[in-house]
Amino acid sequence: MKKNILPLLAAMALTGCASHKDVPAQRHYEPTWQSLAQYDETAEWFKDAKFGIYAHWGVLSVPAYANDWYPRNMHVEGSDENKHQVATYGPLDKFGYHDFVPMFKAENFDANAWADLFVKAGAKFGGVVAEHHDGWSNWDSKINPWNSMAMGPHRDLVGELSKAIHGRGLKLVTSFHKDRNLQINKDNPDKWGDDISYFPYNPKMATSSNDPLLSVMYGNIPKEKFYQNWLGELKELIDNYSPDLIYFDSKMTKIPEKYKQEFLAHYFNHSVAEKQQVVVTHKEGELPKTVSLEDFEKGRNNAITQDFWLTDETVSVGSWSYTNDLGLKTANDIIDLLADIVSKNGALMLNVSPMANGTIPQNQQDILLEIGQWLSINGEAIYGSRTWNVFGEGPTKLDKGGMFVDKVAYTDKDIRYTRKGTTIYAIVLGWPGSNAEVVLQSFSGQTLNQVPKVKNLTVLGSDETIKFHVDDAGLHFTTPSKKTDDKAFVVKIETR
């Protein structure tokens, strides 16, 4: 059934129209790849949304030093993080990572303020890291004792945020990074430092503790018990909060296939009951593409792809979680990145880094608001758009696609295209100057077999009449006399 509708979906995508309502097929899904493949893994709402925001936040935010891998690296003897930890808090046999838990109070956390900020930033989905590699759950878990209701803030943080996010008509994302937490090297001293297990096993530290409580946080429990907890915690998230998107970080290969299948069947069947179309993401092929979408951490594709995909990127430089010296990208960098991703059939999920008290620092908020202001003018080129015949033109290109793509600096010579029906949007990634001639070479006969007939051309955010003409070199137009933005600007091209 699923394969039979692909031509129809493709045809409707060409016109930028939704193929169906965001309601999954009314069927029961069994925990087999064959049954699960019948679910439409690419939700139309997600293909329309394009941009979302989530937060790396939890106990890992408390040290505010180095980066989000501090919980691990503080246990690596001789590392900068280890030296800082010992100098600041004392020997690790006296103060372990678990001792940061009472210091995570989230006293300034306001879920409604977060959700309002996400809306102002132009996000269509938003959320939080539900559980990072450190084994801390940001929700009221009955399975994981290390959770935000039982300890630390004594609040259901995911629960509060889910109400605020869904209450504003946004879709909810919960990211789940637990897979790496499982300690698999305790019987292999040569691999105690292997980061496939997040916490290094060390007999001198709590990471090797057999204490019934501590061993859960540090992943030092029997594998089968870990797998059962992994599945049970996901079911809690699904049943209690109905996330629209569950993002998985890497090392899902540590989880046996049957548990992944049971999770997906539960999630898909829950979505049917709730009349909700959900999305699951994976990295590096750790789930089949028939049931999930691929995510490129800090990366992206270098060409238009048939499969829709996701990039997760962070507003910060050097760390996903908050640190006292956190560097930041610019709104311009992020807008250019968003345009490049959308032009190639992807979406962007941007991370923010709140402080342990729940405050999103003002300098991060300012970047989000700047992005939101740009989207308020130019969003029609992003939301609900689909790819055009080519993704773009210009001198700045990626050497290769994939994860962890090197940063590139786009210029006013770089163009990215999107489309809705017969309207084509050219996103110019810089301002070439007032009353300057720009040539869109993709409208030349050298690029396209059939050049669209242009009937009107405008610049979003400008009320000036734009002069244009088409010749063998491409589509020529003159920029407005008044600059619309210091960042990218959008040319709306209506064709016959």
Short mmCIF file of C-alpha atoms in Angstrom, two decimals:
data_model
loop_
_atom_site.label_atom_id
_atom_site.label_comp_id
_atom_site.label_asym_id
_atom_site.label_seq_id
_atom_site.Cartn_x
_atom_site.Cartn_y
_atom_site.Cartn_z
CA MET A 1 0.00 0.00 0.00
CA LYS A 2 2.72 2.44 1.00
CA LYS A 3 4.71 2.06 -2.19
CA ASN A 4 1.60 2.52 -4.37
CA ILE A 5 1.06 6.10 -3.18
CA LEU A 6 4.61 7.25 -3.77
CA PRO A 7 3.93 8.62 -7.28
CA LEU A 8 0.98 10.59 -5.92
CA LEU A 9 3.05 11.93 -3.04
CA ALA A 10 5.80 12.96 -5.42
CA ALA A 11 3.38 14.71 -7.73
CA MET A 12 1.74 16.60 -4.90
CA ALA A 13 5.15 17.56 -3.49
CA LEU A 14 5.91 19.21 -6.82
CA THR A 15 3.05 21.61 -6.22
CA GLY A 16 3.98 22.13 -2.57
CA CYS A 17 0.68 20.66 -1.36
CA ALA A 18 0.17 18.38 1.62
CA SER A 19 -0.49 14.81 0.56
CA HIS A 20 -2.88 14.00 3.39
CA LYS A 21 -3.96 15.15 6.79
CA ASP A 22 -1.53 14.52 9.61
CA VAL A 23 -3.36 11.41 10.72
CA PRO A 24 -1.65 8.01 10.57
CA ALA A 25 -3.21 5.00 8.89
CA GLN A 26 -5.82 3.35 11.09
CA ARG A 27 -4.08 0.06 11.66
CA HIS A 28 -2.28 -1.83 14.40
CA TYR A 29 1.48 -2.03 14.08
CA GLU A 30 3.34 -5.15 15.13
CA PRO A 31 6.97 -5.09 16.37
CA THR A 32 8.38 -6.31 13.06
CA TRP A 33 10.21 -4.28 10.43
CA GLN A 34 7.68 -5.36 7.81
CA SER A 35 4.72 -4.11 9.82
CA LEU A 36 6.45 -0.95 11.05
CA ALA A 37 7.46 -0.04 7.49
CA GLN A 38 3.78 0.54 6.70
CA TYR A 39 3.85 3.68 8.85
CA ASP A 40 4.43 6.96 6.98
CA GLU A 41 7.76 7.91 8.53
CA THR A 42 7.75 11.40 6.98
CA ALA A 43 4.95 13.48 8.48
CA GLU A 44 3.64 16.33 6.32
CA TRP A 45 3.64 18.64 9.33
CA PHE A 46 7.38 18.05 9.70
CA LYS A 47 8.08 18.64 6.02
CA ASP A 48 6.16 21.91 6.34
CA ALA A 49 7.62 23.02 9.68
CA LYS A 50 11.30 23.20 8.64
CA PHE A 51 12.52 24.87 11.86
CA GLY A 52 12.40 23.91 15.52
CA ILE A 53 14.20 24.60 18.80
CA TYR A 54 15.16 22.38 21.70
CA ALA A 55 17.44 22.63 24.73
CA HIS A 56 20.35 20.66 26.18
CA TRP A 57 19.52 21.10 29.84
CA GLY A 58 19.69 19.10 33.03
CA VAL A 59 22.21 18.10 35.68
CA LEU A 60 24.93 18.41 33.02
CA SER A 61 24.25 22.19 33.05
CA VAL A 62 25.37 22.57 36.67
CA PRO A 63 29.21 22.44 36.30
CA ALA A 64 28.98 25.01 33.46
CA TYR A 65 32.49 24.10 32.37
CA ALA A 66 34.06 22.84 29.11
CA ASN A 67 31.10 21.21 27.33
CA ASP A 68 28.25 18.71 27.54
CA TRP A 69 30.74 15.87 27.90
CA TYR A 70 31.94 17.22 31.25
CA PRO A 71 30.03 14.47 33.15
CA ARG A 72 32.22 11.91 31.40
CA ASN A 73 35.50 13.77 31.12
CA MET A 74 35.59 14.76 34.79
CA HIS A 75 36.27 11.05 35.37
CA VAL A 76 39.18 10.90 32.88
CA GLU A 77 42.24 11.26 35.07
CA GLY A 78 44.60 14.00 33.92
CA SER A 79 42.06 15.72 31.66
CA ASP A 80 41.36 19.44 31.97
CA GLU A 81 37.86 18.64 33.21
CA ASN A 82 39.23 16.22 35.80
CA LYS A 83 41.70 18.80 37.10
CA HIS A 84 38.95 21.43 37.27
CA GLN A 85 36.61 19.04 39.05
CA VAL A 86 39.15 18.09 41.72
CA ALA A 87 40.29 21.69 42.22
CA THR A 88 36.72 22.98 42.50
CA TYR A 89 34.83 20.20 44.26
CA GLY A 90 37.46 17.87 45.70
CA PRO A 91 38.51 14.26 45.01
CA LEU A 92 36.05 12.18 43.00
CA ASP A 93 35.75 9.59 45.75
CA LYS A 94 34.30 12.41 47.88
CA PHE A 95 32.26 14.32 45.26
CA GLY A 96 30.95 12.47 42.21
CA TYR A 97 28.75 13.53 39.33
CA HIS A 98 25.68 12.39 41.24
CA ASP A 99 26.47 15.05 43.86
CA PHE A 100 25.57 17.72 41.30
CA VAL A 101 21.94 16.54 41.35
CA PRO A 102 20.82 18.58 44.41
CA MET A 103 22.43 21.62 42.75
CA PHE A 104 20.13 21.32 39.74
CA LYS A 105 17.17 23.29 41.08
CA ALA A 106 15.67 24.84 37.90
CA GLU A 107 14.34 27.60 40.14
CA ASN A 108 13.88 30.09 37.27
CA PHE A 109 12.44 27.63 34.76
CA ASP A 110 9.24 28.95 33.18
CA ALA A 111 7.87 26.59 30.53
CA ASN A 112 5.49 29.24 29.20
CA ALA A 113 8.32 31.74 28.77
CA TRP A 114 10.34 29.14 26.87
CA ALA A 115 7.40 28.30 24.62
CA ASP A 116 6.69 31.98 23.97
CA LEU A 117 10.32 32.50 23.02
CA PHE A 118 10.23 29.55 20.62
CA VAL A 119 7.12 31.00 18.97
CA LYS A 120 8.73 34.43 18.62
CA ALA A 121 11.79 32.76 17.12
CA GLY A 122 9.64 31.25 14.39
CA ALA A 123 9.95 27.64 15.54
CA LYS A 124 7.19 25.22 14.57
CA PHE A 125 8.33 22.50 16.97
CA GLY A 126 10.16 22.70 20.28
CA GLY A 127 11.22 20.75 23.31
CA VAL A 128 14.06 19.56 25.47
CA VAL A 129 16.55 16.76 26.00
CA ALA A 130 14.47 14.27 27.93
CA GLU A 131 17.50 12.22 28.95
CA HIS A 132 21.13 12.76 28.05
CA HIS A 133 24.03 10.28 28.22
CA ASP A 134 24.34 11.01 31.95
CA GLY A 135 21.26 8.96 32.87
CA TRP A 136 19.24 11.89 34.25
CA SER A 137 15.53 12.02 33.30
CA ASN A 138 13.89 15.44 33.00
CA TRP A 139 10.44 14.00 33.72
CA ASP A 140 8.47 12.25 36.45
CA SER A 141 9.77 8.73 35.83
CA LYS A 142 8.58 5.69 37.73
CA ILE A 143 11.44 3.66 36.22
CA ASN A 144 14.52 5.86 36.55
CA PRO A 145 15.05 7.02 40.16
CA TRP A 146 17.32 9.79 38.86
CA ASN A 147 14.51 12.06 37.68
CA SER A 148 13.47 15.68 38.06
CA MET A 149 10.40 14.93 40.18
CA ALA A 150 12.11 12.68 42.71
CA MET A 151 15.31 14.73 42.98
CA GLY A 152 16.80 18.11 42.06
CA PRO A 153 14.00 20.50 41.04
CA HIS A 154 11.21 18.16 42.21
CA ARG A 155 9.26 19.20 39.11
CA ASP A 156 8.08 17.39 36.00
CA LEU A 157 10.08 19.49 33.56
CA VAL A 158 9.06 17.65 30.37
CA GLY A 159 5.46 17.66 31.57
CA GLU A 160 5.43 21.42 32.11
CA LEU A 161 7.07 22.07 28.76
CA SER A 162 4.82 19.66 26.86
CA LYS A 163 1.74 21.55 28.05
CA ALA A 164 3.26 24.89 27.10
CA ILE A 165 4.50 23.69 23.69
CA HIS A 166 1.31 21.90 22.67
CA GLY A 167 -0.75 24.71 24.17
CA ARG A 168 0.73 27.11 21.62
CA GLY A 169 0.06 24.87 18.65
CA LEU A 170 3.67 23.77 18.28
CA LYS A 171 4.79 20.17 17.92
CA LEU A 172 6.73 18.64 20.81
CA VAL A 173 10.20 17.12 20.49
CA THR A 174 11.88 15.03 23.16
CA SER A 175 15.44 13.88 22.51
CA PHE A 176 16.71 10.63 24.04
CA HIS A 177 20.44 9.99 24.44
CA LYS A 178 20.35 7.14 26.96
CA ASP A 179 21.83 4.47 24.67
CA ARG A 180 25.44 5.48 25.30
CA ASN A 181 24.94 5.34 29.08
CA LEU A 182 25.15 1.52 29.26
CA GLN A 183 28.52 0.40 30.67
CA ILE A 184 29.72 -2.49 28.53
CA ASN A 185 33.44 -2.54 29.38
CA LYS A 186 33.55 -3.32 33.11
CA ASP A 187 35.13 -6.72 32.42
CA ASN A 188 37.61 -5.34 29.88
CA PRO A 189 40.12 -3.00 31.59
CA ASP A 190 41.76 -2.12 28.26
CA LYS A 191 38.54 -0.39 27.23
CA TRP A 192 37.54 1.34 30.46
CA GLY A 193 38.15 4.66 28.72
CA ASP A 194 36.24 3.78 25.54
CA ASP A 195 33.58 6.45 25.01
CA ILE A 196 31.09 3.98 23.53
CA SER A 197 30.13 3.84 27.20
CA TYR A 198 29.62 7.42 28.38
CA PHE A 199 31.02 7.06 31.88
CA PRO A 200 34.52 5.54 32.04
CA TYR A 201 34.62 2.54 34.33
CA ASN A 202 37.04 3.28 37.16
CA PRO A 203 37.25 1.25 40.38
CA LYS A 204 38.38 4.39 42.25
CA MET A 205 35.23 6.32 41.30
CA ALA A 206 31.47 6.05 41.56
CA THR A 207 31.30 5.01 37.91
CA SER A 208 32.09 1.46 39.05
CA SER A 209 29.79 1.50 42.08
CA ASN A 210 27.50 -1.45 42.72
CA ASP A 211 25.28 0.66 44.93
CA PRO A 212 21.69 -0.03 43.74
CA LEU A 213 21.04 3.66 43.16
CA LEU A 214 24.39 4.87 41.88
CA SER A 215 24.80 1.96 39.48
CA VAL A 216 21.65 3.05 37.62
CA MET A 217 22.97 6.56 36.94
CA TYR A 218 26.37 5.32 35.77
CA GLY A 219 24.95 2.55 33.59
CA ASN A 220 26.68 -0.16 35.60
CA ILE A 221 23.75 -2.56 35.59
CA PRO A 222 23.00 -5.84 33.78
CA LYS A 223 22.39 -5.32 30.09
CA GLU A 224 18.93 -6.86 30.10
CA LYS A 225 17.83 -4.57 32.92
CA PHE A 226 19.20 -1.57 31.02
CA TYR A 227 17.28 -2.58 27.89
CA GLN A 228 14.07 -2.94 29.87
CA ASN A 229 14.59 0.48 31.45
CA TRP A 230 15.36 1.98 28.02
CA LEU A 231 12.08 0.72 26.61
CA GLY A 232 10.08 1.52 29.73
CA GLU A 233 11.29 5.11 29.88
CA LEU A 234 10.38 5.68 26.24
CA LYS A 235 6.91 4.31 26.89
CA GLU A 236 6.59 6.75 29.79
CA LEU A 237 7.48 9.67 27.53
CA ILE A 238 5.02 8.52 24.88
CA ASP A 239 2.10 7.68 27.17
CA ASN A 240 2.42 10.76 29.40
CA TYR A 241 3.46 13.51 26.98
CA SER A 242 2.67 12.39 23.40
CA PRO A 243 5.80 13.84 21.76
CA ASP A 244 5.46 14.47 18.04
CA LEU A 245 9.15 13.85 17.35
CA ILE A 246 11.57 11.60 19.21
CA TYR A 247 15.20 12.25 18.34
CA PHE A 248 17.85 9.64 19.10
CA ASP A 249 21.52 10.35 19.52
CA SER A 250 24.13 7.83 18.39
CA LYS A 251 25.02 4.35 19.70
CA MET A 252 21.57 2.84 19.22
CA THR A 253 23.54 -0.18 18.02
CA LYS A 254 23.94 -1.05 21.71
CA ILE A 255 20.18 -1.71 21.92
CA PRO A 256 18.95 -5.12 20.65
CA GLU A 257 16.65 -5.04 17.63
CA LYS A 258 13.62 -6.41 19.44
CA TYR A 259 13.57 -3.51 21.91
CA LYS A 260 13.77 -0.94 19.12
CA GLN A 261 10.92 -2.70 17.33
CA GLU A 262 8.80 -2.77 20.49
CA PHE A 263 9.41 0.94 21.03
CA LEU A 264 8.40 1.82 17.48
CA ALA A 265 5.26 -0.34 17.60
CA HIS A 266 4.22 1.30 20.86
CA TYR A 267 4.89 4.80 19.52
CA PHE A 268 3.11 4.23 16.22
CA ASN A 269 0.09 2.60 17.85
CA HIS A 270 -0.11 5.44 20.37
CA SER A 271 -0.07 7.92 17.49
CA VAL A 272 -2.97 6.09 15.84
CA ALA A 273 -4.99 6.28 19.05
CA GLU A 274 -4.18 9.97 19.44
CA LYS A 275 -4.69 10.76 15.72
CA GLN A 276 -1.16 12.11 15.69
CA GLN A 277 1.50 11.73 12.99
CA VAL A 278 4.86 11.19 14.68
CA VAL A 279 8.47 11.25 13.55
CA VAL A 280 11.51 9.27 14.73
CA THR A 281 15.06 10.23 13.77
CA HIS A 282 18.25 8.20 13.72
CA LYS A 283 21.94 8.76 13.01
CA GLU A 284 24.23 6.80 10.73
CA GLY A 285 21.73 4.12 9.76
CA GLU A 286 20.98 2.96 13.29
CA LEU A 287 17.30 2.55 12.39
CA PRO A 288 15.87 1.60 8.99
CA LYS A 289 14.82 4.51 6.78
CA THR A 290 11.47 2.77 6.33
CA VAL A 291 10.57 3.76 9.91
CA SER A 292 12.65 6.88 10.61
CA LEU A 293 14.42 9.90 9.16
CA GLU A 294 18.16 10.44 9.14
CA ASP A 295 19.70 13.18 11.26
CA PHE A 296 23.03 14.86 10.52
CA GLU A 297 24.56 16.28 13.69
CA LYS A 298 26.18 19.64 12.83
CA GLY A 299 26.02 18.58 9.18
CA ARG A 300 23.75 18.28 6.16
CA ASN A 301 23.49 16.92 2.65
CA ASN A 302 25.33 18.57 -0.23
CA ALA A 303 22.57 17.92 -2.78
CA ILE A 304 18.80 17.58 -3.01
CA THR A 305 17.71 14.21 -1.66
CA GLN A 306 14.53 12.24 -2.20
CA ASP A 307 14.33 11.41 1.51
CA PHE A 308 13.47 14.20 3.93
CA TRP A 309 16.06 14.62 6.71
CA LEU A 310 17.04 16.65 9.78
CA THR A 311 20.05 18.64 10.90
CA ASP A 312 20.57 19.26 14.61
CA GLU A 313 22.79 22.27 15.23
CA THR A 314 23.42 24.47 18.23
CA VAL A 315 23.30 28.22 18.68
CA SER A 316 26.49 27.89 20.69
CA VAL A 317 30.09 27.17 19.80
CA GLY A 318 31.96 24.37 21.54
CA SER A 319 29.26 22.97 23.80
CA TRP A 320 25.64 21.90 23.52
CA SER A 321 24.99 22.62 27.21
CA TYR A 322 25.59 25.88 29.06
CA THR A 323 29.09 26.88 30.12
CA ASN A 324 30.31 30.08 31.72
CA ASP A 325 32.34 31.04 28.65
CA LEU A 326 29.93 29.83 25.97
CA GLY A 327 30.61 31.19 22.49
CA LEU A 328 27.73 31.84 20.12
CA LYS A 329 27.04 31.78 16.41
CA THR A 330 25.32 34.71 14.75
CA ALA A 331 21.74 34.84 13.58
CA ASN A 332 23.11 35.40 10.08
CA ASP A 333 25.08 32.13 10.25
CA ILE A 334 22.00 30.22 11.34
CA ILE A 335 19.68 31.77 8.74
CA ASP A 336 22.13 30.89 5.95
CA LEU A 337 22.33 27.36 7.32
CA LEU A 338 18.53 27.08 7.45
CA ALA A 339 18.21 28.23 3.84
CA ASP A 340 20.84 25.74 2.67
CA ILE A 341 19.16 22.88 4.55
CA VAL A 342 15.64 23.64 3.35
CA SER A 343 16.80 24.00 -0.27
CA LYS A 344 18.01 20.38 -0.15
CA ASN A 345 14.92 18.81 1.46
CA GLY A 346 15.82 19.04 5.11
CA ALA A 347 14.77 20.67 8.39
CA LEU A 348 16.79 22.37 11.12
CA MET A 349 16.46 21.68 14.84
CA LEU A 350 18.42 24.37 16.68
CA ASN A 351 19.68 23.78 20.21
CA VAL A 352 19.84 26.40 22.95
CA SER A 353 21.79 26.10 26.19
CA PRO A 354 19.90 27.23 29.31
CA MET A 355 21.64 27.78 32.63
CA ALA A 356 21.05 25.24 35.37
CA ASN A 357 18.48 27.56 36.97
CA GLY A 358 16.33 27.40 33.83
CA THR A 359 17.21 30.81 32.43
CA ILE A 360 17.95 31.03 28.71
CA PRO A 361 20.66 33.74 28.65
CA GLN A 362 19.66 36.98 26.99
CA ASN A 363 22.40 36.79 24.34
CA GLN A 364 20.96 33.47 23.17
CA GLN A 365 17.43 34.89 23.27
CA ASP A 366 18.55 37.85 21.16
CA ILE A 367 19.80 35.50 18.43
CA LEU A 368 16.52 33.57 18.44
CA LEU A 369 14.49 36.77 18.25
CA GLU A 370 16.62 37.99 15.34
CA ILE A 371 15.92 34.72 13.51
CA GLY A 372 12.23 35.12 14.29
CA GLN A 373 12.21 38.65 12.92
CA TRP A 374 13.77 37.41 9.68
CA LEU A 375 11.24 34.59 9.42
CA SER A 376 8.34 36.97 10.05
CA ILE A 377 9.26 38.66 6.75
CA ASN A 378 10.75 35.79 4.76
CA GLY A 379 9.09 32.73 6.27
CA GLU A 380 6.94 32.04 3.22
CA ALA A 381 10.12 30.91 1.46
CA ILE A 382 10.74 28.41 4.28
CA TYR A 383 7.51 27.12 5.84
CA GLY A 384 5.54 24.70 3.68
CA SER A 385 8.04 24.98 0.85
CA ARG A 386 9.47 22.17 -1.23
CA THR A 387 12.64 21.82 -3.27
CA TRP A 388 12.99 23.25 -6.79
CA ASN A 389 14.82 21.74 -9.79
CA VAL A 390 18.14 22.89 -8.32
CA PHE A 391 18.99 23.72 -4.72
CA GLY A 392 21.11 26.74 -5.52
CA GLU A 393 24.06 28.38 -7.18
CA GLY A 394 27.15 30.37 -6.26
CA PRO A 395 30.77 29.83 -5.32
CA THR A 396 30.33 28.45 -1.80
CA LYS A 397 29.80 24.69 -1.72
CA LEU A 398 30.29 21.84 0.72
CA ASP A 399 33.13 19.47 -0.04
CA LYS A 400 30.91 16.64 1.12
CA GLY A 401 27.70 16.06 3.01
CA GLY A 402 27.16 14.13 6.23
CA MET A 403 27.73 14.70 9.93
CA PHE A 404 29.98 17.46 11.33
CA VAL A 405 30.33 19.53 8.16
CA ASP A 406 32.95 22.26 8.34
CA LYS A 407 31.55 25.77 8.62
CA VAL A 408 31.34 27.69 5.36
CA ALA A 409 30.89 31.44 4.95
CA TYR A 410 28.20 32.27 2.39
CA THR A 411 28.20 35.48 0.35
CA ASP A 412 25.77 37.59 -1.69
CA LYS A 413 26.80 35.47 -4.70
CA ASP A 414 25.29 32.37 -3.06
CA ILE A 415 21.63 31.65 -3.83
CA ARG A 416 19.35 28.96 -2.39
CA TYR A 417 16.00 28.04 -3.97
CA THR A 418 12.70 26.76 -2.58
CA ARG A 419 9.28 26.47 -4.18
CA LYS A 420 5.54 26.48 -3.57
CA GLY A 421 3.56 25.44 -6.60
CA THR A 422 4.55 27.74 -9.46
CA THR A 423 6.18 30.29 -7.16
CA ILE A 424 9.94 30.02 -6.82
CA TYR A 425 11.88 31.68 -3.99
CA ALA A 426 15.51 32.72 -4.45
CA ILE A 427 17.17 33.25 -1.06
CA VAL A 428 20.20 35.49 -1.61
CA LEU A 429 22.63 34.84 1.26
CA GLY A 430 23.94 38.40 1.57
CA TRP A 431 23.22 41.96 0.49
CA PRO A 432 24.95 42.89 -2.82
CA GLY A 433 24.16 46.56 -2.40
CA SER A 434 21.31 48.90 -3.27
CA ASN A 435 20.19 49.17 -6.93
CA ALA A 436 22.62 46.37 -7.79
CA GLU A 437 22.03 43.94 -10.63
CA VAL A 438 21.80 40.28 -9.64
CA VAL A 439 21.68 37.44 -12.15
CA LEU A 440 20.02 34.15 -11.20
CA GLN A 441 21.92 31.84 -13.48
CA SER A 442 19.68 28.87 -12.76
CA PHE A 443 17.06 30.52 -15.00
CA SER A 444 19.33 30.22 -18.00
CA GLY A 445 18.88 27.56 -20.64
CA GLN A 446 22.27 26.18 -19.63
CA THR A 447 20.91 24.99 -16.28
CA LEU A 448 17.30 24.02 -16.98
CA ASN A 449 15.83 22.15 -19.92
CA GLN A 450 12.80 24.42 -19.75
CA VAL A 451 13.12 27.91 -18.32
CA PRO A 452 10.04 29.03 -16.34
CA LYS A 453 8.19 32.04 -17.74
CA VAL A 454 8.41 34.76 -15.10
CA LYS A 455 5.29 36.88 -14.74
CA ASN A 456 6.17 38.84 -11.59
CA LEU A 457 9.11 39.38 -9.25
CA THR A 458 9.13 41.00 -5.82
CA VAL A 459 11.50 41.20 -2.86
CA LEU A 460 9.93 40.17 0.45
CA GLY A 461 9.94 43.03 2.92
CA SER A 462 10.17 45.71 0.19
CA ASP A 463 7.31 47.66 -1.39
CA GLU A 464 9.48 48.81 -4.30
CA THR A 465 8.78 47.72 -7.88
CA ILE A 466 11.60 45.44 -8.96
CA LYS A 467 12.90 45.60 -12.53
CA PHE A 468 13.71 42.24 -14.12
CA HIS A 469 14.23 40.48 -17.42
CA VAL A 470 15.31 37.04 -18.62
CA ASP A 471 17.93 36.27 -21.25
CA ASP A 472 20.34 33.47 -22.04
CA ALA A 473 22.45 34.37 -19.00
CA GLY A 474 19.55 33.97 -16.60
CA LEU A 475 17.03 36.05 -14.67
CA HIS A 476 18.29 39.60 -14.09
CA PHE A 477 16.80 41.84 -11.40
CA THR A 478 17.79 45.04 -9.63
CA THR A 479 17.84 45.12 -5.84
CA PRO A 480 15.72 47.67 -3.97
CA SER A 481 17.20 51.09 -3.22
CA LYS A 482 16.58 50.46 0.46
CA LYS A 483 18.22 47.46 2.11
CA THR A 484 15.67 45.02 3.52
CA ASP A 485 18.06 43.28 5.93
CA ASP A 486 21.73 42.91 6.78
CA LYS A 487 21.26 39.19 6.30
CA ALA A 488 19.80 37.09 3.52
CA PHE A 489 16.88 38.45 1.51
CA VAL A 490 14.23 36.63 -0.50
CA VAL A 491 13.20 37.17 -4.10
CA LYS A 492 9.68 35.88 -4.83
CA ILE A 493 9.39 34.76 -8.45
CA GLU A 494 5.91 34.02 -9.74
CA THR A 495 5.91 31.95 -12.91
CA ARG A 496 3.28 30.93 -15.44
#
